[in-house]
Amino acid sequence: TLTNFFYNKMIARQTLQLHANSCRYLIGIEDVVQIISLILAKNIFSNEIINIVFNNKIKVIDLVKIFEKILRIKVHITMMNKGDCYEVDNSKIASNLKEINFNKDENYNFNLIKKYYDTDKVLKISALKK
């Protein structure tokens, strides 16, 4: 929901109010499906709560910068001294991700946003709506 919020605000050329101290962890739905499939196939983590995240924490301002680059839009930003940048313990799933060679590189966040919000896709959708 956060990425859709940013995207819609940016396309509408509206000011974004960002919490300067906030960060998030992004994950693509296809990656979630692959990880859940592994968990079910191996019958692990029965009746346990686990965090399915990569080590790809990103500050919201850096996320907006990725959007600006991909959408080729410069957005007006108002920074608020709020928010929290928390750590998520993914140690339970980390070893299993290594087992299936599920390593994400430092461009994961960029590639994920590009996959879902690429400017060329936006232009095609806009043309269809006219």
Backbone as numpy.savetxt, mean C-alpha at the origin, in Angstrom:
# Nx Ny Nz CAx CAy CAz Cx Cy Cz
-8.47 1.56 1.65 -9.29 2.77 1.65 -8.43 4.03 1.65
-7.27 3.98 2.29 -6.40 5.16 2.31 -5.91 5.50 0.91
-5.49 4.49 0.16 -4.98 4.78 -1.18 -6.09 5.31 -2.09
-7.28 4.77 -1.97 -8.41 5.30 -2.76 -8.72 6.74 -2.36
-8.65 7.03 -1.08 -8.88 8.39 -0.59 -7.86 9.35 -1.21
-6.58 8.99 -1.14 -5.53 9.83 -1.73 -5.76 10.01 -3.23
-6.01 8.91 -3.89 -6.22 8.95 -5.34 -7.38 9.89 -5.72
-8.52 9.72 -5.06 -9.69 10.54 -5.39 -9.45 12.01 -5.10
-8.81 12.32 -4.00 -8.48 13.72 -3.68 -7.54 14.32 -4.72
-6.57 13.54 -5.13 -5.58 14.04 -6.08 -6.19 14.25 -7.47
-7.00 13.32 -7.91 -7.66 13.45 -9.22 -8.58 14.66 -9.22
-9.23 14.92 -8.09 -10.13 16.08 -7.97 -9.36 17.37 -7.70
-8.03 17.27 -7.59 -7.16 18.42 -7.33 -7.50 19.12 -6.01
-7.85 18.31 -5.02 -8.16 18.83 -3.69 -6.95 18.75 -2.78
-6.90 19.63 -1.80 -5.81 19.65 -0.83 -5.87 18.42 0.06
-4.71 17.83 0.29 -4.62 16.69 1.20 -4.11 17.17 2.55
-4.82 16.81 3.60 -4.35 17.06 4.96 -3.72 15.77 5.46
-2.41 15.81 5.68 -1.68 14.61 6.09 -1.24 14.70 7.53
-1.26 13.58 8.20 -0.70 13.47 9.54 0.79 13.19 9.37
1.60 14.12 9.77 3.05 14.07 9.51 3.71 12.83 10.11
3.18 12.31 11.18 3.83 11.19 11.87 3.26 9.82 11.49
2.34 9.80 10.55 1.66 8.55 10.19 2.42 7.76 9.14
2.30 6.44 9.26 2.83 5.54 8.24 1.86 4.37 8.09
2.04 3.64 7.02 1.19 2.49 6.75 2.02 1.37 6.15
1.44 0.18 6.12 2.01 -0.97 5.45 1.06 -1.31 4.30
1.57 -1.42 3.10 0.75 -1.74 1.94 0.94 -3.20 1.56
-0.13 -3.80 1.04 -0.04 -5.17 0.51 -1.12 -5.33 -0.55
-0.75 -5.95 -1.64 -1.68 -6.19 -2.74 -2.56 -7.40 -2.46
-3.76 -7.37 -2.98 -4.72 -8.45 -2.74 -4.21 -9.78 -3.29
-3.51 -9.75 -4.42 -2.97 -10.99 -4.97 -1.90 -11.59 -4.04
-1.14 -10.73 -3.39 -0.15 -11.21 -2.43 -0.84 -11.82 -1.21
-1.92 -11.20 -0.77 -2.68 -11.75 0.36 -3.20 -13.14 0.02
-3.75 -13.28 -1.17 -4.28 -14.58 -1.59 -3.17 -15.63 -1.60
-2.01 -15.28 -2.12 -0.90 -16.23 -2.17 -0.46 -16.64 -0.76
-0.40 -15.68 0.14 0.02 -15.99 1.51 -1.02 -16.83 2.24
-2.28 -16.47 2.10 -3.35 -17.24 2.74 -3.39 -18.66 2.17
-3.17 -18.79 0.88 -3.13 -20.13 0.26 -2.02 -20.96 0.87
-0.86 -20.36 1.10 0.25 -21.07 1.74 -0.14 -21.52 3.15
-0.75 -20.63 3.90 -1.15 -20.94 5.27 -2.14 -22.11 5.29
-3.10 -22.07 4.39 -4.09 -23.15 4.33 -3.48 -24.46 3.85
-2.61 -24.39 2.85 -1.99 -25.60 2.31 -1.11 -26.29 3.34
-0.42 -25.50 4.15 0.49 -26.07 5.15 -0.21 -26.33 6.48
-1.48 -25.90 6.58 -2.25 -26.06 7.80 -1.49 -25.52 9.02
-1.03 -24.29 8.90 -0.29 -23.65 9.99 -1.12 -22.53 10.59
-0.74 -22.10 11.75 -1.39 -21.00 12.48 -2.84 -21.30 12.82
-3.13 -22.52 13.16 -4.48 -22.91 13.54 -4.87 -22.20 14.85
-6.00 -21.51 14.82 -6.51 -20.77 15.98 -5.51 -19.75 16.53
-4.77 -19.10 15.64 -3.83 -18.07 16.04 -4.14 -16.77 15.31
-3.76 -15.70 15.91 -3.85 -14.40 15.26 -2.46 -14.06 14.75
-2.37 -13.77 13.45 -1.08 -13.41 12.87 -1.23 -12.12 12.07
-0.13 -11.42 11.92 -0.09 -10.21 11.10 0.52 -10.56 9.75
-0.22 -10.28 8.71 0.29 -10.53 7.36 0.68 -9.18 6.78
1.95 -8.85 6.97 2.51 -7.61 6.42 3.95 -7.88 6.00
4.41 -7.08 5.07 5.81 -7.11 4.68 6.54 -6.06 5.51
7.84 -6.03 5.38 8.64 -5.00 6.03 8.76 -3.79 5.11
7.61 -3.22 4.78 7.57 -2.13 3.80 6.83 -0.90 4.33
7.04 -0.62 5.59 6.39 0.55 6.20 6.74 1.80 5.39
5.73 2.66 5.18 5.94 3.87 4.41 5.23 5.04 5.09
5.91 6.17 5.17 5.27 7.37 5.70 4.24 7.85 4.69
3.14 8.42 5.18 2.07 8.83 4.27 2.54 9.91 3.29
3.45 10.77 3.71 3.96 11.79 2.79 4.71 11.12 1.63
5.46 10.06 1.92 6.16 9.34 0.86 5.19 8.60 -0.04
4.10 8.13 0.51 3.05 7.49 -0.28 2.44 8.50 -1.25
2.18 9.69 -0.77 1.63 10.75 -1.63 2.63 11.09 -2.74
3.90 11.13 -2.43 4.93 11.40 -3.44 4.93 10.34 -4.54
4.70 9.09 -4.15 4.60 8.01 -5.14 3.40 8.28 -6.04
2.26 8.62 -5.45 1.08 8.94 -6.24 1.36 10.10 -7.20
2.01 11.14 -6.72 2.32 12.29 -7.57 3.14 11.87 -8.78
4.09 11.01 -8.56 4.95 10.55 -9.66 4.16 9.71 -10.65
3.37 8.79 -10.16 2.62 7.89 -11.03 1.51 8.62 -11.77
0.80 9.49 -11.07 -0.32 10.21 -11.68 0.10 11.46 -12.43
1.36 11.85 -12.24 1.88 13.08 -12.86 1.06 14.29 -12.42
0.78 14.33 -11.13 0.00 15.40 -10.52 0.77 15.92 -9.31
0.83 17.23 -9.18 1.39 17.84 -7.98 0.21 18.27 -7.13
0.18 17.79 -5.89 -0.95 18.05 -5.01 -0.55 19.05 -3.93
-1.51 19.85 -3.50 -1.27 20.75 -2.37 -1.49 19.97 -1.09
-0.52 20.08 -0.18 -0.55 19.29 1.05 -0.52 20.22 2.26
-1.34 19.91 3.24 -1.29 20.56 4.55 -0.86 19.50 5.55
0.25 19.78 6.22 0.77 18.82 7.20 0.25 19.17 8.59
-0.20 18.14 9.31 -0.66 18.30 10.67 0.25 17.46 11.57
0.64 18.00 12.70 1.54 17.28 13.60 0.73 16.25 14.42
0.29 15.22 13.72 -0.53 14.17 14.30 -0.07 12.82 13.76
-0.69 11.78 14.24 -0.48 10.45 13.70 0.55 9.65 14.46
0.71 8.42 14.02 1.62 7.49 14.68 2.23 6.58 13.62
3.48 6.27 13.80 4.17 5.34 12.92 4.52 4.11 13.74
3.70 3.11 13.64 3.76 1.94 14.49 4.52 0.79 13.83
5.00 -0.11 14.63 5.64 -1.33 14.16 4.63 -2.47 14.22
4.63 -3.32 13.23 3.77 -4.50 13.21 4.67 -5.72 13.24
4.42 -6.59 14.19 5.21 -7.81 14.33 4.74 -8.84 13.31
5.58 -9.10 12.33 5.24 -10.10 11.32 6.15 -11.33 11.43
6.73 -11.54 12.60 7.70 -12.63 12.78 7.09 -14.01 12.55
5.82 -14.19 12.87 5.19 -15.51 12.69 5.12 -15.90 11.22
4.87 -14.93 10.36 4.72 -15.24 8.94 6.02 -15.10 8.18
7.00 -14.35 8.70 8.23 -14.03 7.97 8.98 -15.26 7.49
9.14 -16.25 8.33 9.90 -17.44 7.92 9.17 -18.22 6.83
7.86 -18.21 6.87 7.07 -18.90 5.84 7.15 -18.16 4.51
7.25 -16.86 4.55 7.37 -16.09 3.31 8.71 -16.38 2.64
9.75 -16.54 3.44 11.07 -16.87 2.89 11.02 -18.24 2.21
10.28 -19.15 2.81 10.18 -20.52 2.29 9.62 -20.55 0.87
8.70 -19.69 0.56 8.12 -19.67 -0.79 8.77 -18.58 -1.65
9.92 -18.10 -1.19 10.68 -17.09 -1.94 9.83 -15.85 -2.20
9.13 -15.42 -1.19 8.21 -14.30 -1.29 8.89 -13.03 -0.77
9.98 -12.68 -1.40 10.72 -11.49 -1.00 10.28 -10.30 -1.84
9.97 -9.21 -1.18 9.56 -8.00 -1.88 10.72 -7.02 -1.84
10.98 -6.39 -2.96 12.10 -5.46 -3.02 11.70 -4.07 -2.53
12.66 -3.17 -2.54 12.41 -1.82 -2.03 11.45 -1.02 -2.89
11.12 -1.50 -4.08 10.17 -0.81 -4.96 8.75 -1.36 -4.84
8.51 -2.21 -3.87 7.20 -2.84 -3.74 6.07 -1.82 -3.65
6.20 -0.83 -2.78 5.13 0.16 -2.61 4.88 0.92 -3.91
5.94 1.34 -4.57 5.79 2.06 -5.85 5.09 1.17 -6.87
5.58 -0.06 -7.02 5.00 -0.96 -8.01 3.54 -1.29 -7.71
3.20 -1.39 -6.44 1.82 -1.68 -6.05 0.90 -0.53 -6.42
1.30 0.69 -6.08 0.48 1.86 -6.43 0.38 2.00 -7.95
1.46 1.78 -8.65 1.45 1.86 -10.12 0.48 0.84 -10.71
0.50 -0.35 -10.15 -0.38 -1.42 -10.64 -1.85 -1.02 -10.59
-2.26 -0.40 -9.49 -3.67 -0.10 -9.30 -4.09 1.31 -9.73
-3.14 2.23 -9.84 -3.51 3.62 -10.10 -2.73 4.25 -11.25
-2.20 3.47 -12.15 -1.40 3.99 -13.25 -2.17 5.04 -14.06
-1.50 6.12 -14.41 -2.11 7.23 -15.15 -2.74 6.77 -16.45
-2.07 5.88 -17.18 -2.61 5.42 -18.45 -3.95 4.72 -18.26
-4.11 3.97 -17.18 -5.39 3.32 -16.88 -6.44 4.37 -16.58
-6.05 5.40 -15.83 -6.98 6.47 -15.47 -7.49 7.17 -16.72
-6.59 7.46 -17.65 -6.98 8.13 -18.88 -7.95 7.28 -19.69
-7.72 5.98 -19.74 -8.62 5.08 -20.47 -10.00 5.06 -19.82
-10.06 5.00 -18.50 -11.33 5.00 -17.79 -12.06 6.31 -18.00
-11.34 7.43 -17.94 -11.94 8.74 -18.15 -12.53 8.86 -19.54
-11.84 8.33 -20.54 -12.33 8.38 -21.91 -13.59 7.56 -22.07
-13.70 6.44 -21.38 -14.88 5.60 -21.45 -16.10 6.26 -20.83
-15.87 7.10 -19.81 -16.98 7.76 -19.12 -17.58 8.90 -19.93
-16.85 9.41 -20.92 -17.33 10.56 -21.71 -18.32 10.17 -22.75
